[in-house]
Short mmCIF file of C-alpha atoms in Angstrom, two decimals:
data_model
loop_
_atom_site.label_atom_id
_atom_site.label_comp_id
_atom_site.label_asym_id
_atom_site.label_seq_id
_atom_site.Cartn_x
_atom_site.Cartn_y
_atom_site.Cartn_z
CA UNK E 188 -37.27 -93.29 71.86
CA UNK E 189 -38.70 -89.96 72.96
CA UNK E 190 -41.70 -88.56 72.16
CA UNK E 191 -40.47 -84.70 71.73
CA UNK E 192 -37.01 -83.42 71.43
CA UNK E 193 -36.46 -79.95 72.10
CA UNK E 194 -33.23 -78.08 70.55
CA UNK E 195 -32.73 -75.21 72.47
CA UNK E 196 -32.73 -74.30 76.32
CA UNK E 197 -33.68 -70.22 76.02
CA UNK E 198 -37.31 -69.29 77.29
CA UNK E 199 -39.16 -70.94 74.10
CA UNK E 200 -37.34 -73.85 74.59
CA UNK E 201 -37.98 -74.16 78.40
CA UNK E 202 -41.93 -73.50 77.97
CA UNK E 203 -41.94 -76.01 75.60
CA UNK E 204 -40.36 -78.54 77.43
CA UNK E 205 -42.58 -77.52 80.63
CA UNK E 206 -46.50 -78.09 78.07
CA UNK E 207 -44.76 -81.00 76.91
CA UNK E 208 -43.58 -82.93 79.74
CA UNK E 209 -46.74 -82.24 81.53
CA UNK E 210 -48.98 -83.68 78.92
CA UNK E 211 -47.26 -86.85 79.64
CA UNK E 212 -44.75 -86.68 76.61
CA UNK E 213 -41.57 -88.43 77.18
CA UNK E 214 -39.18 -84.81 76.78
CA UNK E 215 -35.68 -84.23 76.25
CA UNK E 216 -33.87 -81.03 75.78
CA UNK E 217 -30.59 -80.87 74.43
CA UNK E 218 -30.12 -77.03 75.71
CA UNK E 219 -26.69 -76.40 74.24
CA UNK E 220 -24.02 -74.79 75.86
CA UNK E 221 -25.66 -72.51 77.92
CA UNK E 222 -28.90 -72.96 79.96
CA UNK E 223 -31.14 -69.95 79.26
CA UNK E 224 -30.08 -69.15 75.85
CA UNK E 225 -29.99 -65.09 75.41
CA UNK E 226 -32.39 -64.48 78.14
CA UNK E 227 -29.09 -65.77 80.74
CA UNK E 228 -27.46 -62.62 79.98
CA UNK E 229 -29.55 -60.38 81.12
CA UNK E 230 -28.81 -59.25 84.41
CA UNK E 231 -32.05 -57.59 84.95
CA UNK E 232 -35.64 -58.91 83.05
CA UNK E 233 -37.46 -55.75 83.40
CA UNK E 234 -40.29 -56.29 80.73
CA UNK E 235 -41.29 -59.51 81.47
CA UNK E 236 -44.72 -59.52 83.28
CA UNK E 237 -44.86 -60.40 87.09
CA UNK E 238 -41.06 -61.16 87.57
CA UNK E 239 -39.66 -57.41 87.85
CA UNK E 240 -36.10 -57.25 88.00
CA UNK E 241 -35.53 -60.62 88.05
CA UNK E 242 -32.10 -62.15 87.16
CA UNK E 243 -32.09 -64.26 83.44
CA UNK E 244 -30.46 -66.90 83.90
CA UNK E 245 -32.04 -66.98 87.57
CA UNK E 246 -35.19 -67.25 85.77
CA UNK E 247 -34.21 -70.07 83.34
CA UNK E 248 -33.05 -71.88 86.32
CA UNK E 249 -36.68 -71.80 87.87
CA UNK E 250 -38.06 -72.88 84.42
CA UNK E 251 -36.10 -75.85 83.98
CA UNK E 252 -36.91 -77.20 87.53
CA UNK E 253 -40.45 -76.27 86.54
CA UNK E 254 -40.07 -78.60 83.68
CA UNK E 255 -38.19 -81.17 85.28
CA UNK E 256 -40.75 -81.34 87.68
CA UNK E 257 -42.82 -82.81 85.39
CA UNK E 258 -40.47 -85.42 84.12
CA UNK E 259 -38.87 -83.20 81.22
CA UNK E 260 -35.04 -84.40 80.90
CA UNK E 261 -31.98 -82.45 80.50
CA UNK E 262 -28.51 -82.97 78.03
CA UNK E 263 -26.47 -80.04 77.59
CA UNK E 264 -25.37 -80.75 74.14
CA UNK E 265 -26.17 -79.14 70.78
CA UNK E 266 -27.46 -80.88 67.81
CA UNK E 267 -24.75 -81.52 64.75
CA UNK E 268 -27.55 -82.70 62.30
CA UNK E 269 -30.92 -83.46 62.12
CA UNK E 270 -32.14 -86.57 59.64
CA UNK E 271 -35.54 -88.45 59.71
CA UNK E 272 -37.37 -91.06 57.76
CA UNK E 273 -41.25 -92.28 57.46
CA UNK E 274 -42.32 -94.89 60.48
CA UNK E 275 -45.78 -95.39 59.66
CA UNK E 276 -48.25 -92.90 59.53
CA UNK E 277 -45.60 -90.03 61.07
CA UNK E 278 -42.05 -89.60 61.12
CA UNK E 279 -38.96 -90.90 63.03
CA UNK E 280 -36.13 -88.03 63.43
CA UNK E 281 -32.36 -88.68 64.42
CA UNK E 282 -30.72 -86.31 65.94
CA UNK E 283 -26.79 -86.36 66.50
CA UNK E 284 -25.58 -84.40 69.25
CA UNK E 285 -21.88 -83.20 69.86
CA UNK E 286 -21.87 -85.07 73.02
CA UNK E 287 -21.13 -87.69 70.16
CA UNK E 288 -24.67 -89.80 70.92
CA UNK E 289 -27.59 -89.62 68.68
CA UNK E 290 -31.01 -88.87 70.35
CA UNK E 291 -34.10 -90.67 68.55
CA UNK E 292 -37.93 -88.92 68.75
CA UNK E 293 -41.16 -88.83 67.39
CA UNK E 294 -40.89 -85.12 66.84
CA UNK E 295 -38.71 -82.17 67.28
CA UNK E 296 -39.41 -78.68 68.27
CA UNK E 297 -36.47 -76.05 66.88
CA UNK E 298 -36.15 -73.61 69.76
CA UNK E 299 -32.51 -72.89 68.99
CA UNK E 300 -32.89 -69.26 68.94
CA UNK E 301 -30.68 -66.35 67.60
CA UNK E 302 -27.74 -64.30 68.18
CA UNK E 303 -27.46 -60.50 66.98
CA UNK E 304 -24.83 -59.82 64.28
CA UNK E 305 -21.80 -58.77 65.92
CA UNK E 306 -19.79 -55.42 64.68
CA UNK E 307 -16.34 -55.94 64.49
CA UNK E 308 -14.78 -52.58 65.47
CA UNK E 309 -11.98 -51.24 67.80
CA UNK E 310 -13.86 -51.19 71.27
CA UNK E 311 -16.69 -53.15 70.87
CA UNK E 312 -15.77 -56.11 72.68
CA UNK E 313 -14.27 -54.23 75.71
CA UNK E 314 -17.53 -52.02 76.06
CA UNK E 315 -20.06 -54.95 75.35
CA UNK E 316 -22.17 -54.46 78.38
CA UNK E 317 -20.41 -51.21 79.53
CA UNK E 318 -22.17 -48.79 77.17
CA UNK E 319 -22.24 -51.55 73.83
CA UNK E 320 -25.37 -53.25 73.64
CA UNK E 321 -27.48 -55.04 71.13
CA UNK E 322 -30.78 -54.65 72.80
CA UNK E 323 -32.60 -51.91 72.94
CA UNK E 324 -35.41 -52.86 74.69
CA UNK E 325 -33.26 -54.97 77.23
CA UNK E 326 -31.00 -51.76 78.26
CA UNK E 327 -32.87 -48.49 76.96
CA UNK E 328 -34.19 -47.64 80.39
CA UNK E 329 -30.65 -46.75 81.91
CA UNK E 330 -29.80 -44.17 79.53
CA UNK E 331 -32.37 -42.09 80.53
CA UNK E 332 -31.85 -38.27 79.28
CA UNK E 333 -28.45 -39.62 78.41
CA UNK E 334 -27.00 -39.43 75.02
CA UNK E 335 -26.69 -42.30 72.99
CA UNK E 336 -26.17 -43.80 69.42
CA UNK E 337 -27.96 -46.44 67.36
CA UNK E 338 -25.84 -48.24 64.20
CA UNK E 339 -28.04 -49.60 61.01
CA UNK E 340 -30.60 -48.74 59.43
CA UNK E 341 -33.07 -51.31 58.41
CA UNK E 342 -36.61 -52.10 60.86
CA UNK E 343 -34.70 -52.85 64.09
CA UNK E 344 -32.14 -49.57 63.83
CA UNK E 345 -35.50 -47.60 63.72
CA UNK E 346 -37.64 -49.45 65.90
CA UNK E 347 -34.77 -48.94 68.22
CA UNK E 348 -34.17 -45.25 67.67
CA UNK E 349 -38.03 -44.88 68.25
CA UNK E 350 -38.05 -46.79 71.41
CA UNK E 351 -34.92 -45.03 72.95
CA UNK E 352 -36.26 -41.39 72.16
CA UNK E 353 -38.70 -42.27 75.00
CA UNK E 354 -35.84 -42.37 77.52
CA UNK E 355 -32.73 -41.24 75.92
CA UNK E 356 -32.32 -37.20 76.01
CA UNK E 357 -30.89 -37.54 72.38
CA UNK E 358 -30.37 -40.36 69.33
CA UNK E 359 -28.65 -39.92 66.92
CA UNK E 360 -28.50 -42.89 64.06
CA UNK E 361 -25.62 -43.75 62.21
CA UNK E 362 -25.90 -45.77 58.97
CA UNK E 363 -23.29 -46.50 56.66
CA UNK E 364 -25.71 -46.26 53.30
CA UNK E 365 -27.14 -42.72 51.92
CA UNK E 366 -30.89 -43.56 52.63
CA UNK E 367 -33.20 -45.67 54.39
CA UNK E 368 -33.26 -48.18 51.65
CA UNK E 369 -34.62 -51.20 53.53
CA UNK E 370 -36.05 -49.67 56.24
CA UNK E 371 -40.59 -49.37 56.45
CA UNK E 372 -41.28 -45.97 55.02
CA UNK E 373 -43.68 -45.36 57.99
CA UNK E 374 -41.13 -45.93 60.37
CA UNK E 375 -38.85 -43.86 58.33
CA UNK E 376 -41.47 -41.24 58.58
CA UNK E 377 -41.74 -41.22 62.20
CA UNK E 378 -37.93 -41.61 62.94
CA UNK E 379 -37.82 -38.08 60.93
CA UNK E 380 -40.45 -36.77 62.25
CA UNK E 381 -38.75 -37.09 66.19
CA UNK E 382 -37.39 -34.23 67.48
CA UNK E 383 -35.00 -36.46 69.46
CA UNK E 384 -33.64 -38.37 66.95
CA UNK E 385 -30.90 -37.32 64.24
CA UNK E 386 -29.72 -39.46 61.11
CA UNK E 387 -25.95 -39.62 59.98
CA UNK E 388 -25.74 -41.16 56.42
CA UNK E 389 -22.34 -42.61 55.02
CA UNK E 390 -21.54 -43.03 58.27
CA UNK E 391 -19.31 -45.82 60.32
CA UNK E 392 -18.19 -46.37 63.46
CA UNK E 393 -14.37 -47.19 63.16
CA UNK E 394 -13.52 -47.07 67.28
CA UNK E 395 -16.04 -46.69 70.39
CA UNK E 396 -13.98 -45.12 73.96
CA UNK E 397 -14.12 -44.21 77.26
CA UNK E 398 -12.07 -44.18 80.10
CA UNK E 399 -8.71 -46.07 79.91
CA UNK E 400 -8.75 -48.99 82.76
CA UNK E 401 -6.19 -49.25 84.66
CA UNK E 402 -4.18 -52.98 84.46
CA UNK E 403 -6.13 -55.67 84.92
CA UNK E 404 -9.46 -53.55 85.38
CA UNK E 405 -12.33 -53.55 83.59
CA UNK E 406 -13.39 -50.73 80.68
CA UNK E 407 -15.93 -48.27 82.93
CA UNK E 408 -18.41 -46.74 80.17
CA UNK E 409 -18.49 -45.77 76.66
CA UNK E 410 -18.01 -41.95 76.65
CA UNK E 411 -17.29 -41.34 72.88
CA UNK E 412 -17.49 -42.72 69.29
CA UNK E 413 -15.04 -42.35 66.17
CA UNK E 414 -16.56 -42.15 63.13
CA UNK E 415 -15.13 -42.73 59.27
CA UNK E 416 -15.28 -39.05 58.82
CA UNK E 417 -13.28 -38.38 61.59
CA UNK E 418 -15.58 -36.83 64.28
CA UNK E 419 -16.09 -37.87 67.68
CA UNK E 420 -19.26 -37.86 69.18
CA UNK E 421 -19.32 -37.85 72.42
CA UNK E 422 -22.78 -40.41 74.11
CA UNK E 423 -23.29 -42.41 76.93
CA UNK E 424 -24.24 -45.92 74.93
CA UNK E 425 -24.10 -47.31 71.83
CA UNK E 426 -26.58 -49.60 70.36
CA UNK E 427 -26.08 -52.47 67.35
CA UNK E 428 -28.76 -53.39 65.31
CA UNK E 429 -27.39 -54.90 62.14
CA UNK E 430 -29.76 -58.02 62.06
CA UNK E 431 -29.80 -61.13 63.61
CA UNK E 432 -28.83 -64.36 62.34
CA UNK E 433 -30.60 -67.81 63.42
CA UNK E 434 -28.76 -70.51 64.77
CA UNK E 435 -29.95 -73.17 62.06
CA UNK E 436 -26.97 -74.34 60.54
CA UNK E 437 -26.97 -78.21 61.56
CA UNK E 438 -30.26 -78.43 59.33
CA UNK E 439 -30.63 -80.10 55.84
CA UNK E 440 -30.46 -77.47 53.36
CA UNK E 441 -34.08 -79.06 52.36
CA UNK E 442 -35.51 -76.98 55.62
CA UNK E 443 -36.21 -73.78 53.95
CA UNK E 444 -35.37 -70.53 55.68
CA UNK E 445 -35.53 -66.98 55.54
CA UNK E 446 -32.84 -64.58 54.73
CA UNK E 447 -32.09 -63.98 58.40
CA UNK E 448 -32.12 -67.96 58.64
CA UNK E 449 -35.42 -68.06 60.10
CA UNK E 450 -38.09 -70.70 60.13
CA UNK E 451 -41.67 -70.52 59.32
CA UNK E 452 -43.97 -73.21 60.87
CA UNK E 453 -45.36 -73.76 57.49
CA UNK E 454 -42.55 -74.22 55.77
CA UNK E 455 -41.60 -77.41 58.27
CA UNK E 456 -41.83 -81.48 57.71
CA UNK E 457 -44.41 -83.38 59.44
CA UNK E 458 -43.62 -83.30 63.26
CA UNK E 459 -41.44 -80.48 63.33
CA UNK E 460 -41.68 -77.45 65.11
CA UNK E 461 -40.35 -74.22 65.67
CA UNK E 462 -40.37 -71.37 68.62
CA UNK E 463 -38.60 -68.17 69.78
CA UNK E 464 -36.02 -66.30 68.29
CA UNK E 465 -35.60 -68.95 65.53
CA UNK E 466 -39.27 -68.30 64.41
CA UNK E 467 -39.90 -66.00 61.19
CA UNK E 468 -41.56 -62.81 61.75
CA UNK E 469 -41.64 -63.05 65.60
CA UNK E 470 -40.47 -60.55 68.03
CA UNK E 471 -37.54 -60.75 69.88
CA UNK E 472 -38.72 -60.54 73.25
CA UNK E 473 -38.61 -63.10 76.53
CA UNK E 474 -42.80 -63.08 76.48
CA UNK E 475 -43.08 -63.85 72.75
CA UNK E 476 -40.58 -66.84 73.15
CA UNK E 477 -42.50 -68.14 75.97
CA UNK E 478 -46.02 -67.89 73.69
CA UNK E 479 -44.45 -69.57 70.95
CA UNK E 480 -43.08 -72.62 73.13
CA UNK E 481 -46.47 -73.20 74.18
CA UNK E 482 -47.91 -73.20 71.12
CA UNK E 483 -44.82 -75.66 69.71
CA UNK E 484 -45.25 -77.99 72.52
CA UNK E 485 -49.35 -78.28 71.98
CA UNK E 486 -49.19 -78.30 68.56
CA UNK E 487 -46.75 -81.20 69.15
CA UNK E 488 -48.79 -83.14 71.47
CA UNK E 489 -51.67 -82.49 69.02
CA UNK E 490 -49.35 -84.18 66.24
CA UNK E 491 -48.01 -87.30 68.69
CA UNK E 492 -51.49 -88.26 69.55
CA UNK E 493 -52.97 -88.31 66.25
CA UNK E 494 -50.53 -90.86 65.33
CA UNK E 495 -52.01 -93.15 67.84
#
């Protein structure tokens, strides 16, 4: 029997296990399939305060020692379902791993995080990392005074746009609807209202290109885009922001979520928790994960000790 399980090994995830273990909770993380989460693919944490430069899944490497130091414990397995039932004055939850055991805890802290929606068009995957990203605030600083596109056009699309007119020479957004229809109007306003950014309505991509690799090498750089109209426009990078969509499928369909299949803390049974990505109206960011894991894990060890 643990006291805290922790589903998810991204930055969230990690903090939490780190508070947790070393206020002398008995703390297991079943990280997944990949230590780090998101934050491992990012080759270089820029915006992450006192760690310039620094390597992602480097960094979730020092944070699980960290935690381990501390007595946290490590499965990489992912959880298939989630069940619990009253012990007392608190709760009791089961979780079932595909590692094919089933984990037992006094509480649970969802840290599971959540993965951008993918666009399914000709070039994508090749250029993924080459000139296709879905991160704006990740990659934005190496297309300075460079050309580049930004696809949707809800919050994120325009946050985005905003955020890359402070580097990028030009943006230029395209969005497959006629209007900003779910998009903040004052972000609307101020996406017009830059000189640096330009709006495409009706608009898809149907191919993103560059330079053909030669066998068996790797695509070099997005150079152009192909639209549904036709045109090609030529750009430097192309950014995704369609939404994301949380990784909360193994829970109950009691567990209420949000339309992005988000959790809200309030919203949660007795001893659960939630931090990071997976958390409802929290940004997307490395720091804000790492906040929100702390919070979890005290909150948590709040919770375990009042059961006493």
């Amino acid at each position: 029997m643990y006291d805290i399980i922790i589903l998810g090994s991204g930055p969230a995830g990690l903090t939490a296990a780190l508070y947790a273990a070393r206020g002398g909770k008995k703390t297991l993380v079943l990280g997944g399939d990949q230590l780090g989460g998101q934050m491992a693919t990012i080759h270089s944490l820029e915006n992450y305060p006192g760690t310039p430069g620094v390597n992602g899944l480097a960094l979730a490497n020092t944070m699980k020692e960290q935690a381990e130091t501390f007595g946290a414990e490590f499965v990489f397995a992912s959880a298939k379902t989630i069940g619990h039932k009253t012990y007392g004055i608190g709760h009791i939850y089961n979780v079932l791993a595909d590692d094919g055991k089933e984990y037992e805890s006094k509480s649970v802290i969802i840290a599971t995080g959540a993965k951008p929606r993918r666009l399914d068009t000709k070039g994508i995957r090749e250029f993924t990392g080459r000139g296709v990203s879905y991160c704006a605030t990740c990659d934005g600083f190496f297309y300075t005074d460079k050309d580049v596109i930004v696809v949707g056009g809800g919050n994120s699309a325009l946050n985005d746009a905003l955020y890359l007119a402070d580097h990028a020479r030009s943006v230029r957004i395209l969005y497959r609807k006629g209007a900003f229809s779910r998009g903040e109007a004052i972000l609307v306003d101020r996406v017009l209202a830059n000189e640096k950014i330009s709006v495409m309505f009706d608009t898809e991509i149907t191919e993103v290109g560059g330079p053909s690799p030669q066998s068996g090498a790797e695509a070099s750089g997005v150079e152009y885009v192909i639209t549904n109209k036709g045109e090609k426009i030529e750009c430097a990078g192309v950014f995704i922001a369609i939404g994301h969509e949380a990784n909360t499928d193994y829970l109950s369909e009691s567990v209420l979520r949000d339309e992005q299949g988000r959790l809200a803390p309030k919203n949660l049974p007795d001893g659960m928790y939630v931090a990071g990505d997976v958390q409802s109206e929290l940004k997307m960011q490395v720091a804000t994960a790492v906040g929100a894991g702390c919070d979890a894990a005290m909150d948590c060890i709040i919770y375990i000790n009042s059961m006493k």
